XYZ file of C-alpha atoms in Angstrom:
195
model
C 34.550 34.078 22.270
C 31.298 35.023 23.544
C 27.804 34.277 22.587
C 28.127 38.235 21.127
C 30.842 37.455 19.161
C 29.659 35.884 15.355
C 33.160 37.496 13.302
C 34.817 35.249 15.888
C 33.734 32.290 14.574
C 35.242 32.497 11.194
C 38.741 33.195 12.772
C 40.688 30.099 12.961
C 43.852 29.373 15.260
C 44.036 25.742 15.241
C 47.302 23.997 15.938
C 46.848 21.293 13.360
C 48.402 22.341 10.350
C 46.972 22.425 6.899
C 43.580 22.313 8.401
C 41.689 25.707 7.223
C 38.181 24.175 7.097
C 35.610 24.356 9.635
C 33.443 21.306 10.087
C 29.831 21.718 11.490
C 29.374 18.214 13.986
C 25.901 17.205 14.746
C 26.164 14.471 18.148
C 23.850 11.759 18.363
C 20.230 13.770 17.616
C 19.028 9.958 17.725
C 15.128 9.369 18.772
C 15.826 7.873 21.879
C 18.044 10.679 23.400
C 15.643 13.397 22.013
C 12.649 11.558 23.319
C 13.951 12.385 26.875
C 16.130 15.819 26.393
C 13.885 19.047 26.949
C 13.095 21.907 24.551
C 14.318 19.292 21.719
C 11.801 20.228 19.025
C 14.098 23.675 19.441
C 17.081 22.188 19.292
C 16.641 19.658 16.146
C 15.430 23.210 14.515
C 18.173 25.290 15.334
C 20.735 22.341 13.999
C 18.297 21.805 10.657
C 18.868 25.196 10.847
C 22.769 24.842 10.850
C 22.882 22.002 8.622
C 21.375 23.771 5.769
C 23.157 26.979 6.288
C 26.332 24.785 6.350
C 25.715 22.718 3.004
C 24.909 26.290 1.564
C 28.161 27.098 2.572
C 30.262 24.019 1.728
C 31.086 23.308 5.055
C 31.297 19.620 6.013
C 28.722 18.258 7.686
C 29.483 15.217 10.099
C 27.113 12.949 11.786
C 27.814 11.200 14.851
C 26.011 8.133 15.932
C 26.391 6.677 19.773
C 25.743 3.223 20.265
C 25.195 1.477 23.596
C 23.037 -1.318 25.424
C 20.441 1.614 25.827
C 20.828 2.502 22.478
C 21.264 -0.543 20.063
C 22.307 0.216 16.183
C 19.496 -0.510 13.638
C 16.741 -0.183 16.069
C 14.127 2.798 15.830
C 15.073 4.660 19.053
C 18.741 4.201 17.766
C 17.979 6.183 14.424
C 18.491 9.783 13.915
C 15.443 11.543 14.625
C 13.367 12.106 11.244
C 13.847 15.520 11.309
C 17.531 15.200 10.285
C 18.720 13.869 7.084
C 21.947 12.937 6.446
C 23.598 13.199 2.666
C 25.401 10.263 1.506
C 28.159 12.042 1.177
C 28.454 13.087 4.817
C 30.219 10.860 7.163
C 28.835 9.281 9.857
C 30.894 8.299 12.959
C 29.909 5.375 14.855
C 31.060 5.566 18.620
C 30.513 3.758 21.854
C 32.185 6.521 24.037
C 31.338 10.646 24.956
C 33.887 11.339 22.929
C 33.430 11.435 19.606
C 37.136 10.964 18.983
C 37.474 8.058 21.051
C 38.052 4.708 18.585
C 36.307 5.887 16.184
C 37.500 7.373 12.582
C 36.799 10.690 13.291
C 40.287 12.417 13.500
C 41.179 10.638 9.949
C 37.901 11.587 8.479
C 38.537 15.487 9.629
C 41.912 15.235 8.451
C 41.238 14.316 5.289
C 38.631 16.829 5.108
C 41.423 19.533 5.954
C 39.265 20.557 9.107
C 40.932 22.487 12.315
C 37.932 23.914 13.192
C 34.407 22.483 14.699
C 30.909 23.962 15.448
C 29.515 21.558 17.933
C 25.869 20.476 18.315
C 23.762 18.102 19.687
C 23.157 15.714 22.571
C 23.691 15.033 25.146
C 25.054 17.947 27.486
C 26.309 16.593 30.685
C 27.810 13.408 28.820
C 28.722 13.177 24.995
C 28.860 17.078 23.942
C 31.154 18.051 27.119
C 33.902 15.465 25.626
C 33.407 15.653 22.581
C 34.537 19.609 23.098
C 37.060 18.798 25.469
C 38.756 15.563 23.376
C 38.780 18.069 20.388
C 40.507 21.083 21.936
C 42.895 18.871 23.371
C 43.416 17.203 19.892
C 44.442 20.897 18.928
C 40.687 21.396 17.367
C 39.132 24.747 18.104
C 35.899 23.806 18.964
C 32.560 26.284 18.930
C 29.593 25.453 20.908
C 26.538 26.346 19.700
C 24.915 27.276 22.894
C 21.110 26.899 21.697
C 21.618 23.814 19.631
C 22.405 20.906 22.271
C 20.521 19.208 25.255
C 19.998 17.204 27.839
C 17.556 14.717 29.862
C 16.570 15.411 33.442
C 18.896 13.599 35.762
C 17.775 15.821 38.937
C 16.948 12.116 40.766
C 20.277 11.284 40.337
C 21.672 14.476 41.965
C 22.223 16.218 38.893
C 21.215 20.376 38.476
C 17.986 20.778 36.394
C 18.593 19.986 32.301
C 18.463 23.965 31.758
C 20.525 24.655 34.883
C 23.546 21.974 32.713
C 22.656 23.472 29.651
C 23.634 27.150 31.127
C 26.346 26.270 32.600
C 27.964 24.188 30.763
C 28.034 27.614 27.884
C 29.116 29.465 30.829
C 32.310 27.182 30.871
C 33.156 26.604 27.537
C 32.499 30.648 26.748
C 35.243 30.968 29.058
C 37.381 28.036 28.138
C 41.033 28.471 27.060
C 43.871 26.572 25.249
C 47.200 27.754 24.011
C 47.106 28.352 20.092
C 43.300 26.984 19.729
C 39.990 29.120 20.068
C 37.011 27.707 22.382
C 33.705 29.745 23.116
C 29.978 29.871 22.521
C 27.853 30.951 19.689
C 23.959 31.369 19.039
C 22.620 29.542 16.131
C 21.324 33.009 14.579
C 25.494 33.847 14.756
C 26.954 31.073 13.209
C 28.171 32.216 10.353
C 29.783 29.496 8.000
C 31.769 31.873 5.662
């Protein structure tokens, strides 16, 4: 699916059965991260964007939180930025790994929630949105990324590209990414289109 491509989102080929829904999954947009990812007044706009497009739309709406020694829970810089509200009744994940999946509830909350299908967004990049996509397509998820709704910090000193330099490439990947009977690929924010 290509960036082009907004009919493709709402075609679903997931290989978990019973599982028509799409879910739209916001990653850890918590002050701390966003404090040091670039352009990430965009981004937190773009995924208000998305969330209130996808309550319009009755999709679900779930929040994951990371927690770590950098990022301790009930602390400010642990919080979800202010920008982002989450409803009651959305869940919220709570995970100590990049992937989302990883011991945490998540597959039995999107079960129950008859979701195949997820629109990913969020932070960061190079770390917790890469496998987060790649635990969920190998879960059987399809899994969207939306490529101007997730970002990174610059880790250049460490011998990492630039942040935009990740950010581009890594939707250059997963536009191109492939798994039998499940759909992968990038989307603009402007294309999402929650049915």
């Amino acid at each position: 699916m290509s960036l082009s491509d907004a009919s493709a989102i709402l075609t679903r080929m997931t290989t978990l059965l019973d599982r028509p829904r799409t879910a739209l999954l916001v990653v850890d947009v918590q002050n701390d991260v966003m404090a040091a990812s670039i352009d990430a007044d965009t981004v937190v706009s773009n995924i208000q964007a998305l969330v209130a497009r996808a309550r319009a739309a009755l999709t679900p709406v779930v929040w994951v939180q990371h927690s770590s020694d950098e990022l301790v829970p009930s602390t400010p810089g642990w919080a979800y930025v202010p920008r982002l509200t989450r409803l009651e009744s959305e869940p919220l994940i709570h995970k100590t790994y990049g992937d989302s999946f990883e011991d945490t509830d998540l597959e039995s909350v999107l079960a129950e929630l008859g979701v195949g299908g997820l629109i990913v967004v969020g932070a960061q990049t190079d770390a917790c949105i890469r496998s987060t996509l790649h635990g969920a397509l190998a879960r059987g998820y399809d899994a969207t990324l939306v490529s101007d709704a997730h970002t990174t910090e610059d880790l250049s000193e460490w011998g990492a590209p630039p942040p935009q330099q990740v950010i581009a490439h890594t939707n250059l990947y997963w536009e191109n990414q492939k798994a039998p009977g499940r759909i992968a690929g990038t989307v603009a924010t402007d294309a999402v289109d929650f049915g």
